[in-house]
Short mmCIF file of C-alpha atoms in Angstrom, two decimals:
data_model
loop_
_atom_site.label_atom_id
_atom_site.label_comp_id
_atom_site.label_asym_id
_atom_site.label_seq_id
_atom_site.Cartn_x
_atom_site.Cartn_y
_atom_site.Cartn_z
CA UNK U 386 0.28 -0.13 0.34
CA UNK U 387 2.86 2.34 0.66
CA UNK U 388 3.61 2.32 -3.24
CA UNK U 389 0.07 3.70 -3.77
CA UNK U 390 0.29 6.50 -1.12
CA UNK U 391 3.92 7.52 -2.71
CA UNK U 392 2.49 7.70 -6.15
CA UNK U 393 -0.41 9.80 -4.58
CA UNK U 394 1.48 11.86 -3.21
CA UNK U 395 1.79 14.63 -6.18
CA UNK U 396 2.74 18.06 -5.18
CA UNK U 397 -0.63 20.52 -5.67
CA UNK U 398 0.01 23.72 -7.94
CA UNK U 399 -1.59 26.65 -6.53
CA UNK U 400 -4.62 27.68 -8.50
CA UNK U 401 -7.38 29.87 -7.74
CA UNK U 402 -10.17 27.50 -6.63
CA UNK U 403 -13.01 27.66 -9.51
CA UNK U 404 -16.72 26.64 -8.43
CA UNK U 405 -16.95 22.87 -9.55
CA UNK U 406 -19.06 21.99 -12.50
CA UNK U 407 -20.49 18.38 -11.76
CA UNK U 408 -21.60 15.78 -14.00
CA UNK U 409 -25.04 15.51 -12.88
CA UNK U 410 -27.50 18.82 -13.01
CA UNK U 411 -29.06 18.00 -9.84
CA UNK U 412 -26.70 17.56 -6.65
CA UNK U 413 -27.91 15.84 -3.25
CA UNK U 414 -27.81 19.01 -1.65
CA UNK U 415 -30.97 20.49 -3.88
CA UNK U 416 -33.03 17.31 -4.23
CA UNK U 417 -31.99 13.90 -2.68
CA UNK U 418 -34.41 11.96 -4.53
CA UNK U 419 -33.90 13.69 -7.55
CA UNK U 420 -30.44 12.74 -7.29
CA UNK U 421 -31.01 9.35 -6.80
CA UNK U 422 -32.73 8.53 -10.06
CA UNK U 423 -30.28 11.40 -11.67
CA UNK U 424 -27.54 8.69 -10.87
CA UNK U 425 -29.27 5.86 -11.86
CA UNK U 426 -29.99 7.24 -15.41
CA UNK U 427 -26.83 8.54 -15.75
CA UNK U 428 -24.81 5.45 -15.11
CA UNK U 429 -26.94 3.67 -17.26
CA UNK U 430 -27.97 1.17 -14.52
CA UNK U 431 -31.98 0.84 -14.72
CA UNK U 432 -34.42 2.17 -16.94
CA UNK U 433 -38.54 1.84 -16.74
CA UNK U 434 -39.47 -1.28 -17.99
CA UNK U 435 -43.24 -0.26 -19.11
CA UNK U 436 -44.69 -2.27 -16.47
CA UNK U 437 -45.65 0.45 -13.26
CA UNK U 438 -43.11 -0.52 -10.62
CA UNK U 439 -40.83 -3.04 -12.81
CA UNK U 440 -37.53 -1.71 -14.59
CA UNK U 441 -34.69 -3.12 -17.08
CA UNK U 442 -31.36 -3.56 -14.98
CA UNK U 443 -28.88 -2.83 -17.83
CA UNK U 444 -25.66 -3.98 -17.74
CA UNK U 445 -23.50 -1.91 -15.72
CA UNK U 446 -26.26 -2.01 -13.15
CA UNK U 447 -26.61 -6.14 -13.48
CA UNK U 448 -22.83 -6.55 -13.40
CA UNK U 449 -23.05 -5.31 -9.95
CA UNK U 450 -25.56 -7.42 -8.67
CA UNK U 451 -23.63 -10.57 -10.34
CA UNK U 452 -20.61 -9.41 -8.50
CA UNK U 453 -22.61 -8.87 -5.15
CA UNK U 454 -24.11 -12.56 -6.19
CA UNK U 455 -20.95 -13.93 -6.76
CA UNK U 456 -19.36 -12.76 -3.29
CA UNK U 457 -22.73 -13.33 -1.28
CA UNK U 458 -22.67 -16.99 -2.71
CA UNK U 459 -19.31 -17.79 -1.47
CA UNK U 460 -19.75 -16.88 1.90
CA UNK U 461 -23.29 -18.94 1.79
CA UNK U 462 -21.62 -21.81 0.13
CA UNK U 463 -19.11 -21.89 3.05
CA UNK U 464 -21.29 -21.93 5.67
CA UNK U 465 -22.91 -25.28 4.60
CA UNK U 466 -25.89 -24.65 2.42
CA UNK U 467 -26.43 -25.72 -1.02
CA UNK U 468 -28.23 -23.47 -3.96
CA UNK U 469 -31.70 -24.83 -5.43
CA UNK U 470 -34.59 -23.54 -7.10
CA UNK U 471 -38.17 -23.81 -6.22
CA UNK U 472 -41.52 -22.66 -8.54
CA UNK U 473 -42.43 -19.20 -9.13
CA UNK U 474 -46.38 -19.83 -8.89
CA UNK U 475 -47.19 -21.11 -5.15
CA UNK U 476 -51.21 -22.59 -4.74
CA UNK U 477 -52.92 -19.86 -2.73
CA UNK U 478 -53.96 -22.67 -0.40
CA UNK U 479 -49.92 -23.01 1.16
CA UNK U 480 -50.75 -19.24 2.02
CA UNK U 481 -53.94 -20.32 3.64
CA UNK U 482 -52.49 -22.72 6.00
CA UNK U 483 -50.64 -19.95 7.81
CA UNK U 484 -53.01 -16.94 8.98
CA UNK U 485 -50.09 -14.37 9.80
CA UNK U 486 -48.31 -14.73 7.08
CA UNK U 487 -50.94 -14.26 4.73
CA UNK U 488 -52.17 -11.19 6.32
CA UNK U 489 -48.54 -9.85 6.24
CA UNK U 490 -48.76 -10.20 2.38
CA UNK U 491 -52.45 -10.31 1.29
CA UNK U 492 -52.00 -6.64 -0.04
CA UNK U 493 -49.12 -7.38 -2.06
CA UNK U 494 -49.73 -10.70 -3.99
CA UNK U 495 -50.14 -10.81 -7.32
CA UNK U 496 -52.27 -13.71 -8.39
CA UNK U 497 -53.00 -15.90 -11.90
CA UNK U 498 -56.46 -16.82 -12.38
CA UNK U 499 -56.56 -18.06 -15.87
CA UNK U 500 -54.22 -19.91 -18.47
CA UNK U 501 -55.99 -18.54 -21.61
CA UNK U 502 -56.83 -15.56 -23.60
CA UNK U 503 -58.94 -15.41 -26.29
CA UNK U 504 -60.42 -12.40 -28.55
CA UNK U 505 -63.36 -10.78 -27.57
CA UNK U 506 -64.37 -7.10 -29.47
CA UNK U 507 -60.71 -7.15 -30.95
CA UNK U 508 -59.50 -7.59 -27.27
CA UNK U 509 -57.44 -10.28 -25.81
CA UNK U 510 -59.41 -11.24 -22.49
CA UNK U 511 -58.71 -14.08 -20.20
CA UNK U 512 -61.00 -17.27 -21.42
CA UNK U 513 -63.68 -17.75 -18.93
CA UNK U 514 -63.09 -21.60 -19.76
CA UNK U 515 -59.64 -21.44 -18.72
CA UNK U 516 -60.28 -20.75 -14.82
CA UNK U 517 -57.58 -22.28 -12.76
CA UNK U 518 -59.16 -24.26 -10.25
CA UNK U 519 -56.86 -23.41 -7.55
CA UNK U 520 -55.35 -19.41 -8.32
CA UNK U 521 -51.67 -19.11 -8.22
CA UNK U 522 -49.97 -16.65 -5.96
CA UNK U 523 -46.70 -15.17 -8.19
CA UNK U 524 -43.97 -15.78 -5.39
CA UNK U 525 -43.92 -12.71 -3.08
CA UNK U 526 -41.41 -15.24 -0.55
CA UNK U 527 -41.25 -18.80 -0.67
CA UNK U 528 -41.25 -20.00 3.01
CA UNK U 529 -44.81 -22.06 2.40
CA UNK U 530 -43.54 -23.78 -1.06
CA UNK U 531 -40.18 -24.67 0.70
CA UNK U 532 -41.91 -25.65 3.52
CA UNK U 533 -44.27 -27.99 1.85
CA UNK U 534 -40.87 -29.37 0.21
CA UNK U 535 -39.31 -29.91 4.07
CA UNK U 536 -42.38 -31.99 5.09
CA UNK U 537 -41.84 -34.73 2.19
CA UNK U 538 -37.87 -34.36 3.00
CA UNK U 539 -37.59 -34.56 6.79
CA UNK U 540 -38.55 -37.95 8.06
CA UNK U 541 -35.74 -38.40 10.96
CA UNK U 542 -33.60 -36.24 13.03
CA UNK U 543 -31.00 -37.93 10.58
CA UNK U 544 -32.38 -35.71 7.73
CA UNK U 545 -31.81 -32.53 9.54
CA UNK U 546 -30.20 -29.97 9.46
CA UNK U 547 -31.67 -29.11 5.73
CA UNK U 548 -29.54 -25.78 4.93
CA UNK U 549 -30.99 -24.83 1.11
CA UNK U 550 -30.73 -21.31 -0.49
CA UNK U 551 -32.01 -20.24 -4.04
CA UNK U 552 -31.45 -17.08 -5.79
CA UNK U 553 -34.72 -15.89 -7.41
CA UNK U 554 -37.11 -12.73 -8.38
CA UNK U 555 -39.88 -12.07 -6.41
CA UNK U 556 -43.50 -10.08 -7.11
CA UNK U 557 -44.64 -8.04 -4.63
CA UNK U 558 -47.37 -5.57 -5.78
CA UNK U 559 -45.92 -2.24 -4.22
CA UNK U 560 -48.04 0.78 -4.18
CA UNK U 561 -45.07 3.61 -3.63
CA UNK U 562 -42.19 2.23 -6.23
CA UNK U 563 -38.88 3.52 -6.17
CA UNK U 564 -35.63 1.96 -8.56
CA UNK U 565 -33.55 -0.73 -6.49
CA UNK U 566 -35.44 0.19 -3.27
CA UNK U 567 -38.94 -0.95 -3.92
CA UNK U 568 -39.97 -2.60 -6.94
CA UNK U 569 -42.73 -4.84 -7.70
CA UNK U 570 -40.28 -7.29 -8.94
CA UNK U 571 -36.98 -7.75 -7.97
CA UNK U 572 -33.97 -10.09 -7.39
CA UNK U 573 -32.83 -11.96 -4.41
CA UNK U 574 -31.66 -14.54 -2.58
CA UNK U 575 -33.52 -16.56 0.29
CA UNK U 576 -32.11 -19.26 2.84
CA UNK U 577 -34.39 -21.54 4.49
CA UNK U 578 -33.07 -23.99 6.80
CA UNK U 579 -34.59 -26.81 8.78
CA UNK U 580 -33.14 -27.84 12.45
CA UNK U 581 -33.69 -30.13 15.28
CA UNK U 582 -33.80 -27.94 18.01
CA UNK U 583 -34.16 -24.22 18.68
CA UNK U 584 -30.83 -23.61 20.08
CA UNK U 585 -29.73 -25.01 16.24
CA UNK U 586 -31.87 -23.02 14.67
CA UNK U 587 -31.18 -19.43 16.56
CA UNK U 588 -27.11 -20.25 16.00
CA UNK U 589 -28.23 -20.59 12.25
CA UNK U 590 -30.14 -17.00 12.13
CA UNK U 591 -27.58 -15.20 13.75
CA UNK U 592 -24.78 -16.92 11.39
CA UNK U 593 -26.44 -15.75 8.44
CA UNK U 594 -27.26 -12.47 10.24
CA UNK U 595 -23.22 -12.20 10.52
CA UNK U 596 -22.91 -13.10 7.21
CA UNK U 597 -24.78 -10.27 5.81
CA UNK U 598 -22.77 -7.73 7.79
CA UNK U 599 -19.53 -9.29 6.92
CA UNK U 600 -20.54 -9.00 3.40
CA UNK U 601 -22.25 -5.30 3.56
CA UNK U 602 -19.40 -3.91 5.32
CA UNK U 603 -16.22 -6.14 3.53
CA UNK U 604 -17.34 -6.36 -0.03
CA UNK U 605 -20.23 -3.22 -0.34
CA UNK U 606 -18.24 -0.80 1.88
CA UNK U 607 -21.49 -0.69 3.85
CA UNK U 608 -21.09 0.01 7.33
CA UNK U 609 -24.21 -1.35 8.86
CA UNK U 610 -25.74 -1.96 12.37
CA UNK U 611 -27.30 -5.46 13.18
CA UNK U 612 -29.39 -5.97 15.51
CA UNK U 613 -33.02 -7.85 16.42
CA UNK U 614 -36.08 -6.34 15.20
CA UNK U 615 -39.12 -4.76 17.43
CA UNK U 616 -42.33 -6.87 17.54
CA UNK U 617 -44.29 -4.75 14.94
CA UNK U 618 -41.36 -4.85 12.68
CA UNK U 619 -41.06 -8.91 12.57
CA UNK U 620 -41.41 -10.67 9.56
CA UNK U 621 -45.06 -12.34 9.37
CA UNK U 622 -45.05 -15.21 11.15
CA UNK U 623 -41.35 -14.90 12.50
CA UNK U 624 -40.77 -15.62 16.43
CA UNK U 625 -37.77 -12.85 15.56
CA UNK U 626 -36.11 -11.30 13.31
CA UNK U 627 -32.78 -9.74 12.51
CA UNK U 628 -31.90 -6.92 10.45
CA UNK U 629 -28.64 -4.91 9.29
CA UNK U 630 -29.40 -1.20 9.30
CA UNK U 631 -27.44 1.35 6.81
CA UNK U 632 -27.39 5.10 6.81
CA UNK U 633 -27.77 6.75 3.82
CA UNK U 634 -26.16 10.21 2.82
CA UNK U 635 -29.83 11.93 3.57
CA UNK U 636 -29.73 10.44 7.05
CA UNK U 637 -32.25 7.80 6.25
CA UNK U 638 -32.38 3.98 7.29
CA UNK U 639 -32.36 1.42 4.60
CA UNK U 640 -32.95 -1.96 5.63
CA UNK U 641 -30.44 -3.92 3.86
CA UNK U 642 -30.67 -7.72 4.97
CA UNK U 643 -32.81 -9.66 7.32
CA UNK U 644 -32.67 -13.19 9.16
CA UNK U 645 -35.54 -14.31 10.86
CA UNK U 646 -36.04 -17.13 13.27
CA UNK U 647 -39.51 -19.01 12.07
CA UNK U 648 -39.79 -21.32 15.49
CA UNK U 649 -42.44 -23.98 14.45
CA UNK U 650 -44.81 -21.45 12.56
CA UNK U 651 -44.55 -22.76 9.60
CA UNK U 652 -43.77 -26.28 10.50
CA UNK U 653 -46.98 -26.61 11.81
CA UNK U 654 -48.35 -25.11 8.80
CA UNK U 655 -46.53 -27.23 6.43
CA UNK U 656 -46.32 -30.47 8.46
CA UNK U 657 -42.52 -30.20 9.07
CA UNK U 658 -42.08 -33.46 11.39
CA UNK U 659 -39.19 -35.43 12.17
CA UNK U 660 -38.99 -38.68 14.81
CA UNK U 661 -36.31 -37.44 17.27
CA UNK U 662 -33.87 -39.96 18.22
CA UNK U 663 -36.35 -41.22 21.06
CA UNK U 664 -38.62 -42.35 18.66
CA UNK U 665 -40.87 -39.27 19.63
CA UNK U 666 -42.68 -36.80 16.97
CA UNK U 667 -41.28 -33.33 17.01
CA UNK U 668 -42.22 -30.15 14.64
CA UNK U 669 -38.51 -28.83 13.61
CA UNK U 670 -37.31 -25.53 14.05
CA UNK U 671 -37.35 -23.44 10.58
CA UNK U 672 -35.26 -20.38 9.69
CA UNK U 673 -35.14 -17.97 6.50
CA UNK U 674 -33.11 -15.44 5.19
CA UNK U 675 -32.51 -13.00 2.46
CA UNK U 676 -30.88 -9.60 0.55
CA UNK U 677 -31.88 -8.49 -2.55
CA UNK U 678 -31.03 -5.72 -5.03
CA UNK U 679 -32.73 -3.25 -2.79
CA UNK U 680 -28.71 -3.16 -1.48
CA UNK U 681 -27.53 -2.02 -4.93
CA UNK U 682 -29.83 1.08 -3.70
CA UNK U 683 -27.89 1.43 -0.68
CA UNK U 684 -24.48 1.48 -2.57
CA UNK U 685 -25.58 4.72 -4.62
CA UNK U 686 -27.13 6.42 -1.88
CA UNK U 687 -24.43 5.84 0.48
CA UNK U 688 -21.10 6.40 -2.17
CA UNK U 689 -22.78 8.43 -4.57
CA UNK U 690 -21.35 12.12 -4.78
CA UNK U 691 -22.78 15.19 -7.26
CA UNK U 692 -20.95 13.59 -10.21
CA UNK U 693 -22.72 9.79 -10.09
CA UNK U 694 -21.88 6.63 -8.39
CA UNK U 695 -19.02 5.57 -7.12
CA UNK U 696 -18.26 1.77 -7.05
CA UNK U 697 -16.60 0.06 -4.06
CA UNK U 698 -13.89 -1.99 -6.36
CA UNK U 699 -14.64 -5.19 -4.88
CA UNK U 700 -18.20 -5.06 -6.51
CA UNK U 701 -17.71 -2.95 -9.48
CA UNK U 702 -17.73 -5.08 -13.51
CA UNK U 703 -14.49 -3.14 -14.08
CA UNK U 704 -12.22 -2.08 -11.39
CA UNK U 705 -10.01 -0.19 -13.85
CA UNK U 706 -11.24 1.38 -17.27
CA UNK U 707 -8.44 2.19 -19.59
CA UNK U 708 -9.79 4.88 -22.49
CA UNK U 709 -7.37 5.55 -25.24
CA UNK U 710 -7.45 9.25 -26.64
CA UNK U 711 -7.88 8.75 -30.08
CA UNK U 712 -7.67 10.96 -33.13
CA UNK U 713 -8.23 9.51 -36.50
CA UNK U 714 -4.36 9.80 -37.11
CA UNK U 715 -1.51 7.22 -37.81
CA UNK U 716 -0.82 7.37 -33.89
CA UNK U 717 -3.82 5.62 -33.00
CA UNK U 718 -2.86 2.12 -33.38
CA UNK U 719 0.26 2.37 -31.53
CA UNK U 720 -1.88 3.91 -28.44
CA UNK U 721 -4.00 1.11 -28.61
CA UNK U 722 -1.18 -1.02 -28.66
CA UNK U 723 0.27 0.61 -25.82
CA UNK U 724 -3.49 0.60 -24.17
CA UNK U 725 -3.93 -3.28 -24.58
CA UNK U 726 -0.32 -4.03 -22.97
CA UNK U 727 -1.34 -2.28 -20.01
CA UNK U 728 -5.19 -4.20 -19.94
CA UNK U 729 -2.96 -7.20 -20.24
CA UNK U 730 -0.61 -6.25 -17.56
CA UNK U 731 -3.20 -5.57 -15.20
CA UNK U 732 -5.35 -8.62 -15.65
CA UNK U 733 -2.37 -10.69 -14.89
CA UNK U 734 -2.19 -8.63 -10.90
CA UNK U 735 -4.46 -10.34 -8.22
CA UNK U 736 -6.40 -8.21 -5.84
CA UNK U 737 -8.94 -9.01 -3.05
CA UNK U 738 -7.70 -12.67 -4.23
CA UNK U 739 -9.26 -12.23 -7.38
CA UNK U 740 -7.93 -11.38 -10.89
CA UNK U 741 -7.74 -7.46 -11.80
CA UNK U 742 -11.21 -6.61 -14.60
CA UNK U 743 -9.24 -3.98 -16.47
CA UNK U 744 -11.08 -2.94 -19.60
CA UNK U 745 -10.00 -1.26 -22.98
CA UNK U 746 -12.76 0.78 -23.82
CA UNK U 747 -12.51 0.89 -27.49
CA UNK U 748 -15.34 2.97 -28.68
CA UNK U 749 -15.16 5.40 -31.03
CA UNK U 750 -16.62 8.11 -28.88
CA UNK U 751 -15.06 11.42 -27.79
CA UNK U 752 -12.48 10.38 -25.05
CA UNK U 753 -13.98 13.44 -22.79
CA UNK U 754 -17.36 11.98 -22.95
CA UNK U 755 -15.98 8.33 -22.17
CA UNK U 756 -14.48 9.54 -19.30
CA UNK U 757 -17.27 11.47 -18.06
CA UNK U 758 -19.20 8.57 -18.59
CA UNK U 759 -17.41 5.98 -16.34
CA UNK U 760 -16.78 9.19 -14.16
CA UNK U 761 -20.41 8.92 -13.72
CA UNK U 762 -20.75 5.02 -13.64
CA UNK U 763 -18.54 5.14 -10.49
CA UNK U 764 -15.54 2.77 -12.09
CA UNK U 765 -12.74 2.93 -9.29
CA UNK U 766 -10.19 3.77 -11.51
CA UNK U 767 -10.16 5.82 -14.96
CA UNK U 768 -7.26 5.81 -17.12
CA UNK U 769 -6.43 8.20 -19.99
CA UNK U 770 -3.76 7.43 -22.66
CA UNK U 771 -2.96 9.88 -25.47
CA UNK U 772 -0.03 9.85 -28.05
CA UNK U 773 1.88 12.10 -25.53
CA UNK U 774 1.57 9.47 -22.63
CA UNK U 775 2.68 6.94 -25.25
CA UNK U 776 5.89 8.94 -25.94
CA UNK U 777 6.57 9.15 -22.63
CA UNK U 778 5.59 6.00 -21.39
CA UNK U 779 3.33 7.71 -19.13
CA UNK U 780 -0.70 7.13 -18.10
CA UNK U 781 -3.25 9.49 -16.63
CA UNK U 782 -4.55 8.56 -13.45
CA UNK U 783 -8.07 9.54 -11.97
CA UNK U 784 -9.08 7.98 -8.78
CA UNK U 785 -12.86 8.03 -8.32
CA UNK U 786 -12.98 8.74 -4.74
CA UNK U 787 -10.82 11.80 -5.36
CA UNK U 788 -11.97 13.11 -8.19
CA UNK U 789 -10.71 16.97 -7.12
CA UNK U 790 -7.74 18.38 -6.04
CA UNK U 791 -8.31 21.40 -3.93
CA UNK U 792 -8.57 23.56 -6.23
CA UNK U 793 -11.53 22.22 -7.82
CA UNK U 794 -9.98 21.16 -10.91
CA UNK U 795 -10.43 17.82 -11.90
CA UNK U 796 -7.41 14.91 -10.14
CA UNK U 797 -5.78 13.30 -12.86
CA UNK U 798 -2.39 12.74 -12.23
CA UNK U 799 0.54 11.75 -14.87
CA UNK U 800 2.68 9.13 -13.75
CA UNK U 801 5.08 6.62 -15.38
CA UNK U 802 3.40 3.18 -16.60
CA UNK U 803 5.42 1.27 -14.54
CA UNK U 804 4.66 2.71 -11.49
CA UNK U 805 1.01 2.61 -12.10
CA UNK U 806 1.08 -0.85 -12.22
CA UNK U 807 3.65 -1.34 -9.68
CA UNK U 808 0.59 0.61 -7.16
CA UNK U 809 -2.46 -0.18 -8.96
CA UNK U 810 -3.52 -3.08 -6.74
CA UNK U 811 -2.60 -1.02 -3.65
CA UNK U 812 -4.31 1.63 -5.11
CA UNK U 813 -8.12 -0.70 -5.49
CA UNK U 814 -7.79 -1.55 -1.78
CA UNK U 815 -6.99 2.10 -0.39
CA UNK U 816 -10.02 2.85 -2.35
CA UNK U 817 -12.14 0.38 -1.01
CA UNK U 818 -11.01 1.40 2.43
CA UNK U 819 -11.81 4.52 1.82
CA UNK U 820 -15.46 4.59 0.80
CA UNK U 821 -16.07 2.08 3.78
CA UNK U 822 -13.86 4.96 6.24
CA UNK U 823 -16.08 7.68 4.92
CA UNK U 824 -19.48 5.72 5.12
CA UNK U 825 -18.40 4.65 8.77
CA UNK U 826 -17.43 7.85 9.91
CA UNK U 827 -21.09 9.36 8.57
CA UNK U 828 -22.57 6.38 10.42
CA UNK U 829 -21.05 6.76 13.71
CA UNK U 830 -21.37 10.37 13.86
CA UNK U 831 -24.70 10.78 12.77
CA UNK U 832 -26.51 9.14 16.10
CA UNK U 833 -27.80 10.48 19.09
CA UNK U 834 -27.49 8.71 22.19
CA UNK U 835 -28.54 11.60 24.70
CA UNK U 836 -32.28 11.88 23.77
CA UNK U 837 -34.46 11.18 26.86
CA UNK U 838 -37.67 12.30 26.20
CA UNK U 839 -40.23 12.36 23.15
CA UNK U 840 -40.03 15.86 23.20
CA UNK U 841 -36.42 16.05 22.53
CA UNK U 842 -36.91 13.23 19.82
CA UNK U 843 -39.28 14.88 17.96
CA UNK U 844 -36.92 18.45 17.92
CA UNK U 845 -34.24 16.18 16.98
CA UNK U 846 -35.86 15.06 14.06
CA UNK U 847 -37.54 18.77 13.37
CA UNK U 848 -34.31 20.18 13.70
CA UNK U 849 -32.97 19.10 10.15
CA UNK U 850 -34.16 17.40 7.12
CA UNK U 851 -31.16 14.80 7.74
CA UNK U 852 -30.22 14.52 11.11
CA UNK U 853 -29.33 10.57 11.02
CA UNK U 854 -30.86 8.65 14.29
CA UNK U 855 -31.24 8.06 17.29
CA UNK U 856 -30.49 5.59 19.86
CA UNK U 857 -33.26 5.94 23.18
CA UNK U 858 -34.15 3.83 25.80
CA UNK U 859 -36.51 1.13 24.98
CA UNK U 860 -38.67 -1.15 27.55
CA UNK U 861 -39.93 -3.69 24.72
CA UNK U 862 -43.80 -3.02 25.21
CA UNK U 863 -46.32 -5.17 23.45
CA UNK U 864 -50.36 -4.83 22.82
CA UNK U 865 -51.95 -1.76 23.20
CA UNK U 866 -48.76 0.03 24.97
CA UNK U 867 -46.67 -0.88 21.44
CA UNK U 868 -49.40 0.24 19.35
CA UNK U 869 -49.54 3.83 21.16
CA UNK U 870 -45.56 3.91 20.67
CA UNK U 871 -46.22 3.12 16.90
CA UNK U 872 -49.09 5.31 16.18
CA UNK U 873 -46.73 8.50 17.91
CA UNK U 874 -44.23 7.27 15.39
CA UNK U 875 -46.32 7.06 12.65
CA UNK U 876 -47.41 10.70 13.16
CA UNK U 877 -43.85 12.14 12.97
CA UNK U 878 -42.93 9.76 10.05
CA UNK U 879 -40.38 7.64 12.42
CA UNK U 880 -39.66 4.06 12.56
CA UNK U 881 -38.09 1.50 14.68
CA UNK U 882 -35.17 0.25 13.09
CA UNK U 883 -33.64 -2.49 15.38
CA UNK U 884 -32.27 -3.08 18.58
CA UNK U 885 -28.74 -3.00 17.92
CA UNK U 886 -26.49 -6.11 19.01
CA UNK U 887 -23.65 -4.23 20.47
CA UNK U 888 -25.61 -1.40 22.19
CA UNK U 889 -24.62 -0.49 25.75
CA UNK U 890 -27.07 -1.64 28.39
CA UNK U 891 -29.98 0.31 29.32
CA UNK U 892 -30.03 2.04 32.41
CA UNK U 893 -32.97 4.02 32.60
CA UNK U 894 -36.81 4.67 31.56
CA UNK U 895 -37.80 4.17 28.12
CA UNK U 896 -38.77 7.34 26.43
CA UNK U 897 -42.26 6.17 24.96
CA UNK U 898 -43.68 4.47 28.07
CA UNK U 899 -41.89 5.62 31.31
CA UNK U 900 -41.23 2.30 32.63
CA UNK U 901 -37.77 0.54 33.00
CA UNK U 902 -36.21 -0.16 30.14
CA UNK U 903 -34.78 -3.23 29.12
CA UNK U 904 -32.67 -2.22 25.81
CA UNK U 905 -31.91 0.35 23.22
CA UNK U 906 -33.64 0.63 20.47
CA UNK U 907 -32.95 3.02 16.91
CA UNK U 908 -35.46 5.38 15.58
CA UNK U 909 -34.93 7.04 12.46
CA UNK U 910 -37.00 7.72 9.29
CA UNK U 911 -36.26 5.13 6.70
CA UNK U 912 -36.73 3.76 2.88
#
């Protein structure tokens, strides 16, 4: 890493600071929601599909998802889970067996009732003769259909544990949609397991929560708070739900992943029973857990800036993009050869225990347009090479995490080609660490732990559009008392996020009920 530091500490010239003209037309400060949409559009990540709430994920956006999928899949398999696949269509009767689960998803379910269309009055309509005997729900989650399979697979304690995962799409008919964050159809992985004892199932639940935490922080450079969800925020049918919560640049919380201890709720409904070692019948203890393309939305809102996206190197489809500055002259061939050699040498190097992913951008577009295109996409390192660079054996290096100099001008450094090759992997590691450090400082610096009353809580969130979160004393109320708390929070457009696993012990009164607090809970606005 020292080589990269030496390389990067070039001496700045003293220029008068000019206002920076950013690549995006709207800044985060002007309109965070519009900025978010601009990043997605300008970075060519996704676009509208023609179906409300559904999106087309373009190659750069899907490339990020593929990287996330690869890295998370490796971690899931390392814990002993195997991948499989279950049907997209689930019989309605499967959901009816578990009342709480159905109630939780009823308003979001897309239902198939017919299997054929006919023409009538010049239009295609469902054929009344092709009505299904039983409606089919388009998968909103798979606990029910997988539970039915578990009931066939599990007969004896020797069949346990069952540890499976599937990568799939799901459909939840959301009323208010936003790309990557809340869409009618999205991509995810969902893990499902069955165990002989409560202890084993709880160990699994917490193990996968830690897998999510480490993946988010180490791969996506997304600092998170891991903890248990309050009762009102539990997954429908779960005994306990745990989450990782990330803080966006506007101070709002994003639930980035969840792990659920389901107990025997679904085992009872789906008849998942086994004969124990003593010959007695028992219900299996089950879990489920998932991470979705919502994490891409978190990546945008945590790492993006007023010039577009900034992608952590570990999940960037390309970590280094080489842009030849072609002018339709005789020297273009020499520039392309020089750039091709650079990419070849980069691809021979390893970073994060994988080969460097370098790309030569051969498109005929103007070099400046290509440069700013990759800046908006968030490629970690952009290299520009022109005729003078070839003659001098140099390259011009732009680090996406440090786009501007102190004078406000683009920070493009001319360095020797060999020096860059010697420092490239260390530079990528630095960028990964720098993005995480910036986000972690923002997270930890914007959690207020001093609030002890509802008036103070209200004032805190009323003082600024993006103050962050509050960590407050919590008595863990239930029933009518919890309903009253939720109603107050709803009036202030606030939500309970989770009870951090590493929070200090409670030592005072609950700010909502006045009763003795038993733990501390995070409160904030959320997506």
